[in-house]
DNA sequence: CTAATAGCGTTATCATATAACATCAAGGAG
DNA sequence: CTCCTTGATGTTATATGATAACGCTATTAG
């Protein structure tokens, strides 16, 4: 299963998945150029695979996908690329799944947060700053200095919830 | 390091740590009795260790602590106890650390959420329902059916932030 | 008492992640 | 251009986190 998730993605909404990948890579190129970061071949390839999968993807799955065509990269190759991409803000880690997903969001003001569907497996990054605001005020009240947030909401996405109620 | 965290805890606030452990165990006894769950010796011991550590504690650290005195339990022993305690709502998993912490909170209305200090390592469970409310409204708007939340805010607790600004 | 079942011990293995060191490639100083 | 520094990658080994599978034991319902 080299590129298993394309179908999953398309089963949901028929967006132009190719464009969504190339857009993400183009954005990554821009970001890296602006910040003097080197988006090397491996890093670019890992980012591409993450976007192609269109779901939170595990490090060892990425490794397998990289090695599917040719070669036999070792875990550090992937983890180093992931570290770089995380650092650059081009991907996020889904802590509750030990998996990684592409980021298409500007985090000047918002911290990452996700709705994760247990049915289709997809993780939607939500942008609202309301949650951040509430957390900020709660933190302030407690004298806690916020550094980083992990917000992952599991459940059923609208599409899957609809499908389920149709079945029953 | 059999019981390393007691000092850490006391370095912060001189609460009656013994009482806090025995209270937690008493509560656990009650909860289990009420729900027909069996808080066996091992499960009780694991819960006790988690409270004694007073910080998010890793499964293999618990294993080492169990084996410190006598015996040589294997990983499944600890993981089964942890699964039971999670299921019973007596502990939570801190996903960003693969660690476990005791729960002293009623989750009828609130989902678990934590402020985690990067300096002293302690995780404070916060009870406010504001965050839940905001997430609920965001979810509703998106048609997302919430099942479970992972909310972990990393940073500096009031005590450690104070200490740091004093030093500089 | 006895049968059913939940809990536990034990072994092996899978899954996730990193340490450490060798090698290579890109770009600046001379 | 060549040397040299530095950041990136290759490679091997290993640490850390979690579970599968199977058999024995202990609890408890009947």
Coordinates of C-alpha atoms in Angstrom, one line a residue, chain A residues 95-98 115-118 122 126 128-131 134-135 137-159 161, chain B residues 95-98 115-118 122 126 128-131 134-135 137-159 161:
Chain A
X95 CA 0.2 13.2 19.7
X96 CA -2.7 10.8 20.3
X97 CA -1.8 8.8 17.3
X98 CA 2.0 9.3 17.0
X115 CA -10.9 17.5 14.9
X116 CA -10.1 13.9 14.2
X117 CA -12.7 11.5 12.8
X118 CA -12.5 8.0 14.2
X122 CA -9.1 12.3 8.8
X126 CA -9.4 24.2 12.9
X128 CA -10.8 29.6 15.3
X129 CA -9.0 31.6 17.9
X130 CA -11.8 31.3 20.5
X131 CA -10.3 28.2 22.0
X134 CA -10.2 30.8 26.5
X135 CA -7.1 28.9 27.2
X137 CA -7.5 33.5 30.0
X138 CA -7.6 30.3 32.0
X139 CA -3.8 30.2 32.0
X140 CA -3.5 33.9 33.0
X141 CA -5.8 33.3 35.9
X142 CA -3.6 30.4 37.0
X143 CA -0.4 32.3 36.4
X144 CA 0.6 29.7 33.9
X145 CA 2.8 30.8 31.0
X146 CA 1.7 29.1 27.9
X147 CA 4.3 27.7 25.5
X148 CA 2.6 25.2 23.3
X149 CA -0.8 23.5 23.1
X150 CA -1.9 20.0 22.1
X151 CA -5.6 20.1 21.3
X152 CA -7.0 17.0 19.6
X153 CA -10.7 16.4 19.6
X154 CA -11.8 12.9 18.6
X155 CA -15.2 12.0 17.3
X156 CA -17.2 11.7 14.1
X157 CA -16.9 14.2 11.3
X158 CA -20.1 15.6 9.7
X159 CA -19.8 13.3 6.7
X161 CA -21.9 11.1 11.3
Chain B
X95 CA -0.4 11.9 25.3
X96 CA 2.4 14.3 24.6
X97 CA 4.6 12.4 27.1
X98 CA 3.3 8.8 27.0
X115 CA -1.4 22.6 32.3
X116 CA 2.0 20.9 32.2
X117 CA 5.1 22.7 33.5
X118 CA 8.3 22.1 31.5
X122 CA 4.1 18.6 37.1
X126 CA -7.9 22.1 35.3
X128 CA -13.1 24.9 34.0
X129 CA -15.9 24.0 31.6
X130 CA -15.3 27.1 29.5
X131 CA -12.9 25.3 27.3
X134 CA -16.1 26.6 23.3
X135 CA -15.0 23.3 21.8
X137 CA -19.8 25.1 20.1
X138 CA -17.0 24.9 17.5
X139 CA -17.8 21.3 17.0
X140 CA -21.5 21.9 16.6
X141 CA -20.8 24.5 14.0
X142 CA -18.7 22.0 12.0
X143 CA -21.2 19.2 12.5
X144 CA -18.5 17.3 14.4
X145 CA -19.7 14.8 17.1
X146 CA -17.2 15.0 20.0
X147 CA -16.2 11.8 21.6
X148 CA -13.1 12.5 23.5
X149 CA -10.6 15.4 23.9
X150 CA -6.9 15.6 24.4
X151 CA -6.0 19.0 25.8
X152 CA -2.5 19.5 27.0
X153 CA -1.0 23.0 27.5
X154 CA 2.7 23.1 28.0
X155 CA 4.6 26.0 29.6
X156 CA 5.7 27.3 32.9
X157 CA 3.6 27.0 36.1
X158 CA 3.3 30.1 38.3
X159 CA 5.9 28.8 40.8
X161 CA 7.8 31.2 36.2

